[in-house]
Amino acid sequence: MSLASKDLLISLAILLLVLGTPCSGAFWNTQNKIKTAVLLSPKIEVGPGSVSNKYYYDIEFPRGHVALKGFNAEVIDEAGNPVPLHQTYLHHWVLVRYYESKSKLATHTNYDPHRVLHVSDSISNSSEFVVRNSGICQGNTLGQYYGLGSETRGTNTDIPDPFGIEIGNPAEVPEGFEEKWMLNIHAIDTRGVEDKLGCTECRCDLYNVTVNEFGIPLSPSYEGGLNCCYDQTQCRLKKGFQGPKRALYLRYTVKWIDWDEYVVPVKIYILDVTDTLKISDTSSSIDSSNHDCRVEYKVDPCNSDPKKDNECVHVKRTRLPMQKGGNVVYGVAHQHSGGIGATLYGQDGRVICTSMSNYGSGDEAGNEAGYIVGMTTCYPKPGSVKIFDGETLTLESNYSSSTRSHTGVMGLFYLLVAEQLPHEHYLTHSSPFFRNINNVLN
């Protein structure tokens, strides 16, 4: 049988089966099945210059075997009004999946700063542990399922049909455990502070901090970052400024559909431009490599003529071997103020995705001047952008350094990758009749 005839028969078989299947609409379009929930985090209390960086466990979230189709959030006040970034800066929020033992005694509250979730391959000595994404960073670093910052209102997180993030599969949940979700919210109130940008960049001198949240002294060379703006720290206010405390909430919107055979699963990869790969001395295999993701870094000020702004761009790159590849379904970068954009390149130099920073131009929430209010996203046509197994990618993050240094910046890249295209998934996950067609033609 000729190749053309074989392809034609496969295509006809797919068409006939899909058109004759009662649930065929689910394969091509899940829009009519999408469920949406708008939920609130626990109350966040902040005063002028104060920081709230708390971890909320067992939050309200869809239960059961479902496919996530989108997740986004924004900070609101008690009346439900969006709060602009120039009043309360949303440094980041992250959503983490974890398993908790059903027999675990309730020895902690939903917010417990000393509670730590571990990444574990064994459940024998763990009552709760993170179920991290497929990313390549070490331990529980960047293991979240979703996460954004100031750009959250203007960044699309929807997953195109027929793809979805599978959660709640009872076959994957260890016996005696249940799936739960944790939300970390890091907010900085900048009302009345001396230096808004400095406070959002967590400059240590503005917080009068010399030790981290665990009391360990910071290096004199550490000028700013997460170690200086932890929970309940205070950024320096203008002399004599007074203002009331506020009660805020993170309003988060979840989209999902019930899981079925028509949903094509995607894996989450979060890549970090600070990742420095360390290869084992005894092997050059990717399996034996150790990633050191530092998450944040510093951008030094520009040394050239400040009038030549196009020359004042700080470029940071890293090379990242990917043990497993697939078809890119979605891509977006995460940067802080001063960020210009980031690009992920394939081993041959092809562009996998470029994500650019969008800045606001006004005062209202979602359009705040001087702040990143959105990141552009990539939605490649399925099958058009592929990462190959074992391919080494290059991540490049660009920041402006024309006027001042930037501390605590990030250069992350979030990817959704499908190991199978829709027709490939359907061949292997649908009815036995359909799965056997390919065998017959072979």
mmCIF file of N, CA and C in Angstrom, residues 71-73 90-95 144 146-157 184 186 330 332-334 375 414:
data_model
loop_
_atom_site.group_PDB
_atom_site.id
_atom_site.type_symbol
_atom_site.label_atom_id
_atom_site.label_comp_id
_atom_site.label_asym_id
_atom_site.label_seq_id
_atom_site.Cartn_x
_atom_site.Cartn_y
_atom_site.Cartn_z
ATOM 1 N N PHE A 71 -5.902 29.832 34.754
ATOM 2 C CA PHE A 71 -5.869 30.298 36.144
ATOM 3 C C PHE A 71 -5.275 31.703 36.148
ATOM 4 N N ASN A 72 -5.992 32.643 36.724
ATOM 5 C CA ASN A 72 -5.455 33.994 36.832
ATOM 6 C C ASN A 72 -5.958 34.648 38.103
ATOM 7 N N ALA A 73 -5.380 35.801 38.436
ATOM 8 C CA ALA A 73 -5.683 36.412 39.724
ATOM 9 C C ALA A 73 -5.420 37.909 39.702
ATOM 10 N N LEU A 90 2.002 43.565 43.533
ATOM 11 C CA LEU A 90 1.933 42.113 43.580
ATOM 12 C C LEU A 90 3.254 41.558 43.063
ATOM 13 N N HIS A 91 4.149 41.241 43.987
ATOM 14 C CA HIS A 91 5.464 40.721 43.610
ATOM 15 C C HIS A 91 5.312 39.391 42.892
ATOM 16 N N HIS A 92 4.513 38.502 43.470
ATOM 17 C CA HIS A 92 4.193 37.249 42.803
ATOM 18 C C HIS A 92 3.092 36.518 43.546
ATOM 19 N N TRP A 93 2.461 35.621 42.859
ATOM 20 C CA TRP A 93 1.638 34.574 43.459
ATOM 21 C C TRP A 93 1.999 33.272 42.766
ATOM 22 N N VAL A 94 1.980 32.181 43.507
ATOM 23 C CA VAL A 94 2.247 30.866 42.912
ATOM 24 C C VAL A 94 1.246 29.857 43.457
ATOM 25 N N LEU A 95 0.837 28.937 42.587
ATOM 26 C CA LEU A 95 -0.114 27.894 42.931
ATOM 27 C C LEU A 95 0.617 26.554 42.930
ATOM 28 N N GLN A 144 5.825 25.095 40.975
ATOM 29 C CA GLN A 144 4.424 25.467 40.928
ATOM 30 C C GLN A 144 3.751 25.080 39.609
ATOM 31 N N TYR A 146 1.101 27.174 38.450
ATOM 32 C CA TYR A 146 0.886 28.500 37.872
ATOM 33 C C TYR A 146 1.613 29.510 38.735
ATOM 34 N N GLY A 147 1.917 30.669 38.158
ATOM 35 C CA GLY A 147 2.530 31.744 38.921
ATOM 36 C C GLY A 147 2.794 32.958 38.053
ATOM 37 N N LEU A 148 2.416 34.126 38.544
ATOM 38 C CA LEU A 148 2.660 35.386 37.848
ATOM 39 C C LEU A 148 2.920 36.466 38.885
ATOM 40 N N GLY A 149 3.091 37.704 38.420
ATOM 41 C CA GLY A 149 3.331 38.819 39.321
ATOM 42 C C GLY A 149 2.530 40.031 38.906
ATOM 43 N N SER A 150 3.215 41.170 38.765
ATOM 44 C CA SER A 150 2.517 42.407 38.422
ATOM 45 C C SER A 150 1.787 42.317 37.096
ATOM 46 N N GLU A 151 2.219 41.410 36.215
ATOM 47 C CA GLU A 151 1.652 41.278 34.870
ATOM 48 C C GLU A 151 0.376 40.457 34.834
ATOM 49 N N THR A 152 -0.112 40.024 35.993
ATOM 50 C CA THR A 152 -1.164 39.028 36.034
ATOM 51 C C THR A 152 -2.451 39.456 35.324
ATOM 52 N N ARG A 153 -2.836 40.734 35.432
ATOM 53 C CA ARG A 153 -4.104 41.159 34.819
ATOM 54 C C ARG A 153 -4.054 41.132 33.295
ATOM 55 N N GLY A 154 -2.873 41.375 32.731
ATOM 56 C CA GLY A 154 -2.778 41.507 31.287
ATOM 57 C C GLY A 154 -2.097 40.352 30.582
ATOM 58 N N THR A 155 -2.044 39.190 31.223
ATOM 59 C CA THR A 155 -1.385 38.029 30.622
ATOM 60 C C THR A 155 -2.380 36.888 30.458
ATOM 61 N N ASN A 156 -2.510 36.410 29.248
ATOM 62 C CA ASN A 156 -3.442 35.325 28.959
ATOM 63 C C ASN A 156 -2.874 33.997 29.455
ATOM 64 N N THR A 157 -3.671 33.241 30.211
ATOM 65 C CA THR A 157 -3.232 31.932 30.703
ATOM 66 C C THR A 157 -4.097 30.793 30.163
ATOM 67 N N ASN A 184 0.729 30.814 47.479
ATOM 68 C CA ASN A 184 1.662 31.764 48.096
ATOM 69 C C ASN A 184 1.438 33.129 47.461
ATOM 70 N N HIS A 186 2.707 37.131 47.611
ATOM 71 C CA HIS A 186 3.722 38.070 48.073
ATOM 72 C C HIS A 186 3.318 39.472 47.614
ATOM 73 N N TYR A 330 2.051 26.413 24.557
ATOM 74 C CA TYR A 330 1.913 27.747 25.175
ATOM 75 C C TYR A 330 3.257 28.136 25.764
ATOM 76 N N VAL A 332 5.259 31.694 27.930
ATOM 77 C CA VAL A 332 5.243 33.063 28.438
ATOM 78 C C VAL A 332 6.411 33.243 29.405
ATOM 79 N N ALA A 333 6.967 34.450 29.439
ATOM 80 C CA ALA A 333 8.063 34.760 30.354
ATOM 81 C C ALA A 333 7.534 35.499 31.581
ATOM 82 N N HIS A 334 8.338 35.522 32.625
ATOM 83 C CA HIS A 334 8.037 36.322 33.818
ATOM 84 C C HIS A 334 9.254 37.183 34.117
ATOM 85 N N MET A 375 2.440 40.308 29.820
ATOM 86 C CA MET A 375 3.483 39.687 29.008
ATOM 87 C C MET A 375 2.818 39.060 27.787
ATOM 88 N N TYR A 414 7.799 29.965 31.222
ATOM 89 C CA TYR A 414 6.780 28.955 31.511
ATOM 90 C C TYR A 414 6.323 28.350 30.195
#
